[in-house]
Short mmCIF file of C-alpha atoms in Angstrom, two decimals:
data_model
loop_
_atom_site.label_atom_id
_atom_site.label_comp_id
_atom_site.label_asym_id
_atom_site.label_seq_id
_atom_site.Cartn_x
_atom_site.Cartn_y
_atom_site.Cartn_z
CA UNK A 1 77.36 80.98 70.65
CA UNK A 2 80.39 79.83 68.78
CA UNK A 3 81.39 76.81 70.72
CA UNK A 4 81.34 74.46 68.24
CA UNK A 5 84.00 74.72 65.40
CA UNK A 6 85.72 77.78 67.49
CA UNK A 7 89.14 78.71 67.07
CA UNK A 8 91.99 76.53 68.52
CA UNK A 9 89.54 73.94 68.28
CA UNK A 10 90.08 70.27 66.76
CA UNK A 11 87.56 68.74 64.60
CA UNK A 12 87.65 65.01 64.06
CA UNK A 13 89.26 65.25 60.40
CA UNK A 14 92.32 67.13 61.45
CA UNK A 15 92.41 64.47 64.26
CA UNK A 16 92.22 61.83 61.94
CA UNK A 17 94.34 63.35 59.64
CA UNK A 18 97.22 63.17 62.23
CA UNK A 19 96.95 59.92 63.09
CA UNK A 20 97.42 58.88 59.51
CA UNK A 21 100.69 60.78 59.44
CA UNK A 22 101.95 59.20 62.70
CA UNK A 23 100.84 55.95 61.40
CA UNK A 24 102.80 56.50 58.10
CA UNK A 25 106.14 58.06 60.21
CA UNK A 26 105.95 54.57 62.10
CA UNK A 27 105.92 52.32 58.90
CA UNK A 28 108.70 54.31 57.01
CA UNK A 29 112.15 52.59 58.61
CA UNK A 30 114.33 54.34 60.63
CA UNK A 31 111.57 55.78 62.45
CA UNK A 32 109.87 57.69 59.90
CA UNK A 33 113.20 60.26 59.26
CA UNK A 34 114.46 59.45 55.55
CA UNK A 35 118.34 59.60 55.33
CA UNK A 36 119.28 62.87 53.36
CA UNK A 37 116.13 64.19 53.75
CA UNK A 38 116.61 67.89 55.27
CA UNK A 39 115.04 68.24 58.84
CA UNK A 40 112.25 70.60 58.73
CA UNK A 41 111.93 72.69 62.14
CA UNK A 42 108.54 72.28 63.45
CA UNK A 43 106.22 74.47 64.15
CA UNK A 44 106.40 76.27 67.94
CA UNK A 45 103.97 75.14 70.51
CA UNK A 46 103.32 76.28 73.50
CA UNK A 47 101.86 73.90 75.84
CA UNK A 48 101.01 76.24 78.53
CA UNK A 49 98.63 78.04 75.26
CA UNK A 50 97.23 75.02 73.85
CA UNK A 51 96.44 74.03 77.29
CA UNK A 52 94.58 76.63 77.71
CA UNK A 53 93.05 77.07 74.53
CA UNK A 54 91.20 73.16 75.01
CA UNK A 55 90.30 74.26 78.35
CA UNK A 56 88.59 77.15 76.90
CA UNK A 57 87.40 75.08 74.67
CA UNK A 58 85.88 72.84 76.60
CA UNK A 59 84.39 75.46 78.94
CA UNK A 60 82.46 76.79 75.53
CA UNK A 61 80.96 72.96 74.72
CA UNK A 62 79.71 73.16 78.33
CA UNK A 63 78.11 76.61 78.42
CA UNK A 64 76.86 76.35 74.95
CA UNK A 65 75.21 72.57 76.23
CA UNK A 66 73.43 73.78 79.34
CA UNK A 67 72.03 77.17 77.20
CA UNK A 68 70.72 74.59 74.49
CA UNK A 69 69.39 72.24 77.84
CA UNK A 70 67.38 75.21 79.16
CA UNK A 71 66.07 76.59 75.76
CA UNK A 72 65.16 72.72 75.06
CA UNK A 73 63.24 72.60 78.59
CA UNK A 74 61.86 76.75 78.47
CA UNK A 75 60.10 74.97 74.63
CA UNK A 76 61.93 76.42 72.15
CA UNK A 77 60.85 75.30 68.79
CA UNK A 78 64.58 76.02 67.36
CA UNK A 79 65.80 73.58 69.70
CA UNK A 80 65.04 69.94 69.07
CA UNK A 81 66.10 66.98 71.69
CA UNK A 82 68.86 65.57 69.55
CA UNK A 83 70.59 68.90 69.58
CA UNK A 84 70.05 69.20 72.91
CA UNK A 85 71.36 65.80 73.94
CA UNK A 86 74.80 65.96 71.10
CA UNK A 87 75.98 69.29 72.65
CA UNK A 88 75.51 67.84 76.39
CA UNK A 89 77.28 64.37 74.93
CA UNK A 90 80.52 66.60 73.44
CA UNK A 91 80.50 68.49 76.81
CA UNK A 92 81.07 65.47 78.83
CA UNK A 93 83.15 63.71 75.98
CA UNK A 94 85.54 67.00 76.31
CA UNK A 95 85.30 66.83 79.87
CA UNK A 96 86.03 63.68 80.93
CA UNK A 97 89.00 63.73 78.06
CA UNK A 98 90.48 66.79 79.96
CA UNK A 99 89.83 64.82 83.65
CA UNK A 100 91.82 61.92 81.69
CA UNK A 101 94.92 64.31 80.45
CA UNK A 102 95.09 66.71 83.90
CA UNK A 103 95.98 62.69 85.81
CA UNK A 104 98.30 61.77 83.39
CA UNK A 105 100.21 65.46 83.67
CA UNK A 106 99.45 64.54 87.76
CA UNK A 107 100.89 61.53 87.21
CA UNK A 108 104.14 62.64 85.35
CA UNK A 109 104.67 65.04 88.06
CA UNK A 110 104.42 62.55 90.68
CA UNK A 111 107.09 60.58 88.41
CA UNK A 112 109.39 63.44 87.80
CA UNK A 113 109.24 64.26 91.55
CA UNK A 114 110.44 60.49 92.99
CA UNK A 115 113.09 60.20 90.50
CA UNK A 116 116.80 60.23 92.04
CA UNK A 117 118.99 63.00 90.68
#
C-alpha cells in the first residue's frame, strides 16, 4: 500500500518549508513584494483537485491504518504495535484536519450566503 509518502501528498518538510517563506514574505516591508522586483505568476491551482487529492489522501492513511490494525491483531510478525498505532494516529490526525477545513469552507459559505449584495 502506498499511502504514506503518495503523490499529491505533503510531508512535514515541505510544510515547514512554507511556513518559513510566509514567515519571511511577512518580515520583508511592504508585505513581502520588493519594489522593482518583477511579479512572478504563480503556479495554477485548482482547488476543486487539491481538494480532492487530500481527500484521497486521507482515505489511503485510513485504509492503509485499519489493514496494518488487522494484520497487527491476525499476528503478523511484520507488523509491530508502534506501526500499528502511528498509521491509526496519522489517520485520525488527517481526519479530524479535513473535519476542521470542510466547517471552515461550511462556514464561508454560510458567510458568503448572508452577505447583502
Amino acid at each position: 500500500m502506498g499511502g504514506i509518502g503518495g503523490i499529491g501528498a505533503i510531508d512535514g518538510g515541505r510544510i515547514e518549508a512554507m511556513i518559513a517563506q510566509l514567515k519571511a514574505a511577512a518580515a520583508k516591508p511592504g508585505g513581502g513584494v520588493e519594489a522593482g522586483a518583477p511579479a512572478q505568476p504563480a503556479g495554477k491551482v485548482d482547488f476543486a483537485d487539491a481538494l480532492k487529492a487530500s481527500l484521497e489522501q486521507v482515505s489511503a492513511n485510513q485504509i492503509e491504518a485499519g489493514e496494518l490494525g488487522k494484520r497487527f491483531t491476525a499476528g503478523d510478525n511484520a507488523v509491530s504495535l508502534s506501526d500499528a498505532m502511528i498509521a491509526m494516529q496519522k489517520a485520525s490526525i488527517g481526519f479530524q484536519a479535513t473535519v476542521q477545513v470542510r466547517n471552515k469552507l461550511v462556514s464561508a459559505y454560510h458567510e458568503i450566503m448572508n452577505m447583502q449584495v
